[in-house]
PDB file of C-alpha atoms in Angstrom:
ATOM      1  CA  UNK A   1     -17.539  -0.666   5.745  1.00 43.00           C
ATOM      2  CA  UNK A   2     -18.666  -1.268   9.339  1.00 38.00           C
ATOM      3  CA  UNK A   3     -15.418  -3.132  10.075  1.00 42.00           C
ATOM      4  CA  UNK A   4     -13.333  -0.308   8.614  1.00 41.00           C
ATOM      5  CA  UNK A   5     -15.225   2.328  10.597  1.00 41.00           C
ATOM      6  CA  UNK A   6     -14.871   0.330  13.803  1.00 39.00           C
ATOM      7  CA  UNK A   7     -11.150  -0.139  13.297  1.00 43.00           C
ATOM      8  CA  UNK A   8     -10.552   3.524  12.564  1.00 42.00           C
ATOM      9  CA  UNK A   9     -12.617   4.592  15.580  1.00 40.00           C
ATOM     10  CA  UNK A  10     -10.585   2.288  17.798  1.00 39.00           C
ATOM     11  CA  UNK A  11      -7.409   3.532  16.159  1.00 42.00           C
ATOM     12  CA  UNK A  12      -8.316   7.099  17.023  1.00 39.00           C
ATOM     13  CA  UNK A  13      -9.041   6.151  20.628  1.00 34.00           C
ATOM     14  CA  UNK A  14      -5.872   4.156  21.189  1.00 36.00           C
ATOM     15  CA  UNK A  15      -3.469   6.437  19.324  1.00 40.00           C
ATOM     16  CA  UNK A  16      -3.976   9.518  21.451  1.00 38.00           C
ATOM     17  CA  UNK A  17      -2.332   8.380  24.744  1.00 38.00           C
ATOM     18  CA  UNK A  18       0.808   7.397  22.878  1.00 38.00           C
ATOM     19  CA  UNK A  19       2.013  10.991  22.614  1.00 39.00           C
ATOM     20  CA  UNK A  20       3.821  12.897  25.328  1.00 39.00           C
ATOM     21  CA  UNK A  21       4.285  10.104  27.875  1.00 41.00           C
ATOM     22  CA  UNK A  22       7.675   9.689  29.539  1.00 48.00           C
ATOM     23  CA  UNK A  23       7.240   5.893  29.605  1.00 89.00           C
ATOM     24  CA  UNK A  24       6.921   5.570  25.840  1.00 88.00           C
ATOM     25  CA  UNK A  25       9.581   4.499  23.387  1.00 93.00           C
ATOM     26  CA  UNK A  26       9.524   4.513  19.594  1.00 95.00           C
ATOM     27  CA  UNK A  27      10.682   1.317  17.921  1.00 97.00           C
ATOM     28  CA  UNK A  28      11.507   1.115  14.220  1.00 97.00           C
ATOM     29  CA  UNK A  29      12.611  -2.122  12.586  1.00 98.00           C
ATOM     30  CA  UNK A  30      11.528  -5.334  10.918  1.00 98.00           C
ATOM     31  CA  UNK A  31       9.467  -8.176  12.296  1.00 98.00           C
ATOM     32  CA  UNK A  32      11.524 -11.200  13.329  1.00 98.00           C
ATOM     33  CA  UNK A  33       8.727 -13.356  14.697  1.00 97.00           C
ATOM     34  CA  UNK A  34       5.235 -13.430  16.177  1.00 96.00           C
ATOM     35  CA  UNK A  35       4.618 -15.806  19.078  1.00 96.00           C
ATOM     36  CA  UNK A  36       1.107 -15.475  20.403  1.00 94.00           C
ATOM     37  CA  UNK A  37       0.823 -11.883  21.580  1.00 96.00           C
ATOM     38  CA  UNK A  38       4.568 -11.243  21.540  1.00 98.00           C
ATOM     39  CA  UNK A  39       6.027  -9.414  18.561  1.00 98.00           C
ATOM     40  CA  UNK A  40       9.816  -9.524  18.170  1.00 98.00           C
ATOM     41  CA  UNK A  41      11.278  -6.647  16.167  1.00 98.00           C
ATOM     42  CA  UNK A  42      14.861  -6.289  14.938  1.00 98.00           C
ATOM     43  CA  UNK A  43      15.718  -2.667  15.725  1.00 96.00           C
ATOM     44  CA  UNK A  44      18.739  -0.481  16.350  1.00 93.00           C
ATOM     45  CA  UNK A  45      20.365  -1.822  19.509  1.00 92.00           C
ATOM     46  CA  UNK A  46      19.022  -5.355  19.135  1.00 96.00           C
ATOM     47  CA  UNK A  47      15.793  -7.300  19.083  1.00 98.00           C
ATOM     48  CA  UNK A  48      12.832  -5.920  21.035  1.00 97.00           C
ATOM     49  CA  UNK A  49      10.047  -8.107  22.400  1.00 98.00           C
ATOM     50  CA  UNK A  50       6.754  -6.244  22.479  1.00 98.00           C
ATOM     51  CA  UNK A  51       3.536  -7.588  23.936  1.00 98.00           C
ATOM     52  CA  UNK A  52       0.509  -6.712  21.833  1.00 97.00           C
ATOM     53  CA  UNK A  53      -2.231  -5.833  24.301  1.00 97.00           C
ATOM     54  CA  UNK A  54      -5.808  -7.015  24.038  1.00 95.00           C
ATOM     55  CA  UNK A  55      -7.628  -4.888  21.488  1.00 94.00           C
ATOM     56  CA  UNK A  56      -4.437  -4.325  19.482  1.00 94.00           C
ATOM     57  CA  UNK A  57      -4.940  -2.096  16.431  1.00 91.00           C
ATOM     58  CA  UNK A  58      -3.002  -2.997  13.307  1.00 95.00           C
ATOM     59  CA  UNK A  59      -2.493  -0.260  10.731  1.00 93.00           C
ATOM     60  CA  UNK A  60      -1.058  -0.391   7.232  1.00 96.00           C
ATOM     61  CA  UNK A  61       1.162   2.530   6.244  1.00 97.00           C
ATOM     62  CA  UNK A  62       0.671   3.088   2.528  1.00 97.00           C
ATOM     63  CA  UNK A  63       2.321   5.326  -0.021  1.00 97.00           C
ATOM     64  CA  UNK A  64       0.507   8.560  -0.803  1.00 97.00           C
ATOM     65  CA  UNK A  65       1.374  11.801  -2.603  1.00 94.00           C
ATOM     66  CA  UNK A  66       1.277  15.572  -2.422  1.00 93.00           C
ATOM     67  CA  UNK A  67      -2.078  15.786  -4.184  1.00 92.00           C
ATOM     68  CA  UNK A  68      -3.726  14.336  -1.054  1.00 95.00           C
ATOM     69  CA  UNK A  69      -2.360  17.119   1.191  1.00 94.00           C
ATOM     70  CA  UNK A  70      -5.148  19.613   0.666  1.00 92.00           C
ATOM     71  CA  UNK A  71      -6.496  22.419   2.866  1.00 94.00           C
ATOM     72  CA  UNK A  72      -8.564  21.059   5.746  1.00 95.00           C
ATOM     73  CA  UNK A  73      -6.990  17.603   6.035  1.00 96.00           C
ATOM     74  CA  UNK A  74      -5.398  16.538   9.327  1.00 97.00           C
ATOM     75  CA  UNK A  75      -1.740  15.616   8.929  1.00 97.00           C
ATOM     76  CA  UNK A  76       1.411  14.999  10.907  1.00 96.00           C
ATOM     77  CA  UNK A  77       4.958  15.821   9.923  1.00 97.00           C
ATOM     78  CA  UNK A  78       8.334  15.062  11.400  1.00 97.00           C
ATOM     79  CA  UNK A  79      10.603  17.956  10.498  1.00 97.00           C
ATOM     80  CA  UNK A  80      14.074  19.293  11.169  1.00 96.00           C
ATOM     81  CA  UNK A  81      14.897  22.944  11.776  1.00 96.00           C
ATOM     82  CA  UNK A  82      17.385  24.387   9.308  1.00 93.00           C
ATOM     83  CA  UNK A  83      19.941  27.048  10.410  1.00 93.00           C
ATOM     84  CA  UNK A  84      17.688  29.792   9.012  1.00 93.00           C
ATOM     85  CA  UNK A  85      14.727  28.489  11.031  1.00 92.00           C
ATOM     86  CA  UNK A  86      12.976  26.752   8.126  1.00 94.00           C
ATOM     87  CA  UNK A  87      11.166  23.547   9.055  1.00 96.00           C
ATOM     88  CA  UNK A  88      11.976  20.896   6.436  1.00 97.00           C
ATOM     89  CA  UNK A  89       9.631  17.906   6.406  1.00 97.00           C
ATOM     90  CA  UNK A  90      11.293  14.523   6.863  1.00 96.00           C
ATOM     91  CA  UNK A  91       7.963  12.850   6.182  1.00 97.00           C
ATOM     92  CA  UNK A  92       4.255  13.681   6.113  1.00 97.00           C
ATOM     93  CA  UNK A  93       1.532  11.276   7.190  1.00 96.00           C
ATOM     94  CA  UNK A  94      -2.116  11.868   6.357  1.00 96.00           C
ATOM     95  CA  UNK A  95      -4.649  10.870   8.990  1.00 93.00           C
ATOM     96  CA  UNK A  96      -8.094   9.494   8.125  1.00 91.00           C
ATOM     97  CA  UNK A  97     -10.918  11.772   9.241  1.00 91.00           C
ATOM     98  CA  UNK A  98     -11.714   9.478  12.198  1.00 85.00           C
ATOM     99  CA  UNK A  99      -8.254  10.254  13.620  1.00 84.00           C
ATOM    100  CA  UNK A 100      -8.596  14.045  13.445  1.00 91.00           C
ATOM    101  CA  UNK A 101      -7.096  15.552  16.586  1.00 91.00           C
ATOM    102  CA  UNK A 102      -4.664  12.711  17.258  1.00 86.00           C
ATOM    103  CA  UNK A 103      -1.603  14.103  19.040  1.00 90.00           C
ATOM    104  CA  UNK A 104      -2.500  17.640  17.980  1.00 96.00           C
ATOM    105  CA  UNK A 105       0.291  20.125  18.598  1.00 96.00           C
ATOM    106  CA  UNK A 106       4.026  20.436  18.053  1.00 97.00           C
ATOM    107  CA  UNK A 107       6.699  18.761  20.169  1.00 94.00           C
ATOM    108  CA  UNK A 108      10.329  17.572  20.057  1.00 94.00           C
ATOM    109  CA  UNK A 109      10.891  14.321  18.186  1.00 93.00           C
ATOM    110  CA  UNK A 110      13.629  11.718  18.106  1.00 90.00           C
ATOM    111  CA  UNK A 111      15.054  12.194  14.605  1.00 84.00           C
ATOM    112  CA  UNK A 112      17.846  14.424  15.839  1.00 82.00           C
ATOM    113  CA  UNK A 113      18.572  17.386  18.103  1.00 83.00           C
ATOM    114  CA  UNK A 114      16.575  19.820  15.968  1.00 91.00           C
ATOM    115  CA  UNK A 115      13.665  17.573  15.026  1.00 94.00           C
ATOM    116  CA  UNK A 116      10.007  18.022  15.859  1.00 96.00           C
ATOM    117  CA  UNK A 117       6.640  16.402  15.228  1.00 96.00           C
ATOM    118  CA  UNK A 118       3.693  18.603  14.335  1.00 97.00           C
ATOM    119  CA  UNK A 119       0.135  17.317  14.032  1.00 97.00           C
ATOM    120  CA  UNK A 120      -2.665  19.591  12.899  1.00 97.00           C
ATOM    121  CA  UNK A 121      -4.907  20.783  10.117  1.00 97.00           C
ATOM    122  CA  UNK A 122      -3.589  22.083   6.821  1.00 96.00           C
ATOM    123  CA  UNK A 123      -4.740  25.701   7.043  1.00 92.00           C
ATOM    124  CA  UNK A 124      -7.448  26.312   4.447  1.00 85.00           C
ATOM    125  CA  UNK A 125      -6.948  30.066   4.770  1.00 76.00           C
ATOM    126  CA  UNK A 126      -3.194  30.190   4.224  1.00 69.00           C
ATOM    127  CA  UNK A 127      -1.654  30.541   0.800  1.00 58.00           C
ATOM    128  CA  UNK A 128       0.102  27.369  -0.307  1.00 65.00           C
ATOM    129  CA  UNK A 129       3.567  28.566  -1.328  1.00 65.00           C
ATOM    130  CA  UNK A 130       5.230  26.688  -4.140  1.00 66.00           C
ATOM    131  CA  UNK A 131       8.808  26.910  -5.398  1.00 66.00           C
ATOM    132  CA  UNK A 132      10.689  24.658  -7.776  1.00 58.00           C
ATOM    133  CA  UNK A 133      10.773  21.251  -6.124  1.00 72.00           C
ATOM    134  CA  UNK A 134       9.257  22.554  -2.868  1.00 86.00           C
ATOM    135  CA  UNK A 135       5.805  23.089  -1.427  1.00 91.00           C
ATOM    136  CA  UNK A 136       5.166  24.997   1.817  1.00 93.00           C
ATOM    137  CA  UNK A 137       2.087  24.274   3.918  1.00 94.00           C
ATOM    138  CA  UNK A 138       0.825  25.821   7.143  1.00 96.00           C
ATOM    139  CA  UNK A 139      -0.246  23.334   9.811  1.00 97.00           C
ATOM    140  CA  UNK A 140      -2.541  24.828  12.443  1.00 97.00           C
ATOM    141  CA  UNK A 141      -3.128  23.354  15.896  1.00 97.00           C
ATOM    142  CA  UNK A 142      -4.784  24.539  19.107  1.00 93.00           C
ATOM    143  CA  UNK A 143      -1.912  26.653  20.379  1.00 89.00           C
ATOM    144  CA  UNK A 144      -0.339  27.878  17.175  1.00 95.00           C
ATOM    145  CA  UNK A 145       0.845  26.992  13.700  1.00 96.00           C
ATOM    146  CA  UNK A 146       3.964  25.906  11.821  1.00 96.00           C
ATOM    147  CA  UNK A 147       5.019  26.440   8.230  1.00 96.00           C
ATOM    148  CA  UNK A 148       6.631  23.284   6.897  1.00 96.00           C
ATOM    149  CA  UNK A 149       8.453  22.851   3.598  1.00 96.00           C
ATOM    150  CA  UNK A 150       7.835  19.623   1.694  1.00 96.00           C
ATOM    151  CA  UNK A 151      10.482  18.779  -0.891  1.00 95.00           C
ATOM    152  CA  UNK A 152      10.042  16.654  -3.993  1.00 92.00           C
ATOM    153  CA  UNK A 153      11.592  13.643  -2.252  1.00 94.00           C
ATOM    154  CA  UNK A 154       9.767  13.928   1.101  1.00 97.00           C
ATOM    155  CA  UNK A 155       8.023  10.607   1.849  1.00 97.00           C
ATOM    156  CA  UNK A 156       4.241  11.025   2.059  1.00 97.00           C
ATOM    157  CA  UNK A 157       2.111   8.223   3.510  1.00 97.00           C
ATOM    158  CA  UNK A 158      -1.411   7.499   4.703  1.00 97.00           C
ATOM    159  CA  UNK A 159      -3.049   4.975   7.040  1.00 93.00           C
ATOM    160  CA  UNK A 160      -5.343   2.033   6.262  1.00 91.00           C
ATOM    161  CA  UNK A 161      -6.807  -0.654   8.556  1.00 90.00           C
ATOM    162  CA  UNK A 162      -4.831  -3.923   8.581  1.00 93.00           C
ATOM    163  CA  UNK A 163      -5.305  -7.382  10.041  1.00 93.00           C
ATOM    164  CA  UNK A 164      -3.090 -10.097  11.499  1.00 94.00           C
ATOM    165  CA  UNK A 165      -2.108 -11.293   8.017  1.00 95.00           C
ATOM    166  CA  UNK A 166       0.046  -8.156   7.711  1.00 96.00           C
ATOM    167  CA  UNK A 167       2.231  -9.301  10.637  1.00 97.00           C
ATOM    168  CA  UNK A 168       4.815 -11.333   8.745  1.00 97.00           C
ATOM    169  CA  UNK A 169       8.575 -11.709   9.269  1.00 97.00           C
ATOM    170  CA  UNK A 170      10.465  -9.084   7.324  1.00 97.00           C
ATOM    171  CA  UNK A 171       7.680  -6.506   7.361  1.00 98.00           C
ATOM    172  CA  UNK A 172       8.810  -3.024   8.376  1.00 98.00           C
ATOM    173  CA  UNK A 173       7.077  -1.636  11.452  1.00 98.00           C
ATOM    174  CA  UNK A 174       6.915   1.489  13.584  1.00 97.00           C
ATOM    175  CA  UNK A 175       5.675   0.972  17.134  1.00 97.00           C
ATOM    176  CA  UNK A 176       5.109   3.432  19.964  1.00 93.00           C
ATOM    177  CA  UNK A 177       5.404   1.148  22.982  1.00 96.00           C
ATOM    178  CA  UNK A 178       4.917   1.666  26.694  1.00 96.00           C
ATOM    179  CA  UNK A 179       7.824   0.649  28.901  1.00 95.00           C
ATOM    180  CA  UNK A 180       6.887  -0.823  32.302  1.00 95.00           C
ATOM    181  CA  UNK A 181       8.983  -0.439  35.462  1.00 93.00           C
ATOM    182  CA  UNK A 182      10.525  -3.860  34.812  1.00 94.00           C
ATOM    183  CA  UNK A 183      11.609  -2.812  31.314  1.00 93.00           C
ATOM    184  CA  UNK A 184       9.016  -4.874  29.460  1.00 96.00           C
ATOM    185  CA  UNK A 185       7.340  -3.341  26.414  1.00 97.00           C
ATOM    186  CA  UNK A 186       3.717  -3.378  25.343  1.00 98.00           C
ATOM    187  CA  UNK A 187       1.609  -1.598  22.769  1.00 97.00           C
ATOM    188  CA  UNK A 188      -1.930  -1.032  21.601  1.00 95.00           C
ATOM    189  CA  UNK A 189      -0.949  -0.287  17.997  1.00 94.00           C
ATOM    190  CA  UNK A 190       1.442  -1.541  15.334  1.00 97.00           C
ATOM    191  CA  UNK A 191       2.059   0.445  12.133  1.00 96.00           C
ATOM    192  CA  UNK A 192       3.069  -1.911   9.330  1.00 98.00           C
ATOM    193  CA  UNK A 193       4.566  -0.839   6.019  1.00 98.00           C
ATOM    194  CA  UNK A 194       2.465  -2.218   3.178  1.00 96.00           C
ATOM    195  CA  UNK A 195       4.116  -3.928   0.198  1.00 94.00           C
ATOM    196  CA  UNK A 196       7.607  -3.450   1.614  1.00 95.00           C
ATOM    197  CA  UNK A 197       7.198   0.228   2.477  1.00 97.00           C
ATOM    198  CA  UNK A 198       9.326   1.458   5.387  1.00 97.00           C
ATOM    199  CA  UNK A 199       7.205   3.665   7.688  1.00 96.00           C
ATOM    200  CA  UNK A 200       9.046   7.003   7.551  1.00 94.00           C
ATOM    201  CA  UNK A 201       7.830   8.339  10.909  1.00 90.00           C
TER     202      UNK A 201
END
């Protein structure tokens, strides 16, 4: 329990700077190799070599479900804006309580011209609207709120602590890396799909 708490506390500390920095890049792909501190990932555009900094946090992304998205929990959702203004969730990730506040707010995302990422608390005071095959939640953050529609096939995931054994060739990863002036990449966190899961973020 102490190890889990320590990992999640460190995860909360290291995850926050990753949002909103011009020098960051999001890398999605599969692990090719691990050589010391260098992680090579096969991604769109070719292999990326990413240095895992001292104190690296490894996180398993695990499958979850709608029943875990309850009022009061802190979540994030990548969404696209439909022509009528509706925000349709492309995925929802549920943060552990120790990560409450991580990246809070709503900002443009890289899943298309009309995509956004919203992190906040599922509003306990808002009515949860349900239609056939759809569920609408209100996510509140410091400067506002967004209503996001979750469909029956929206991927829903959660986070768990992981260790170096999860870093194996073929594993699917999602990394927010910092790009230095010389083009080199480094990171303090690697999100690893558990049991073959592809992180949907």
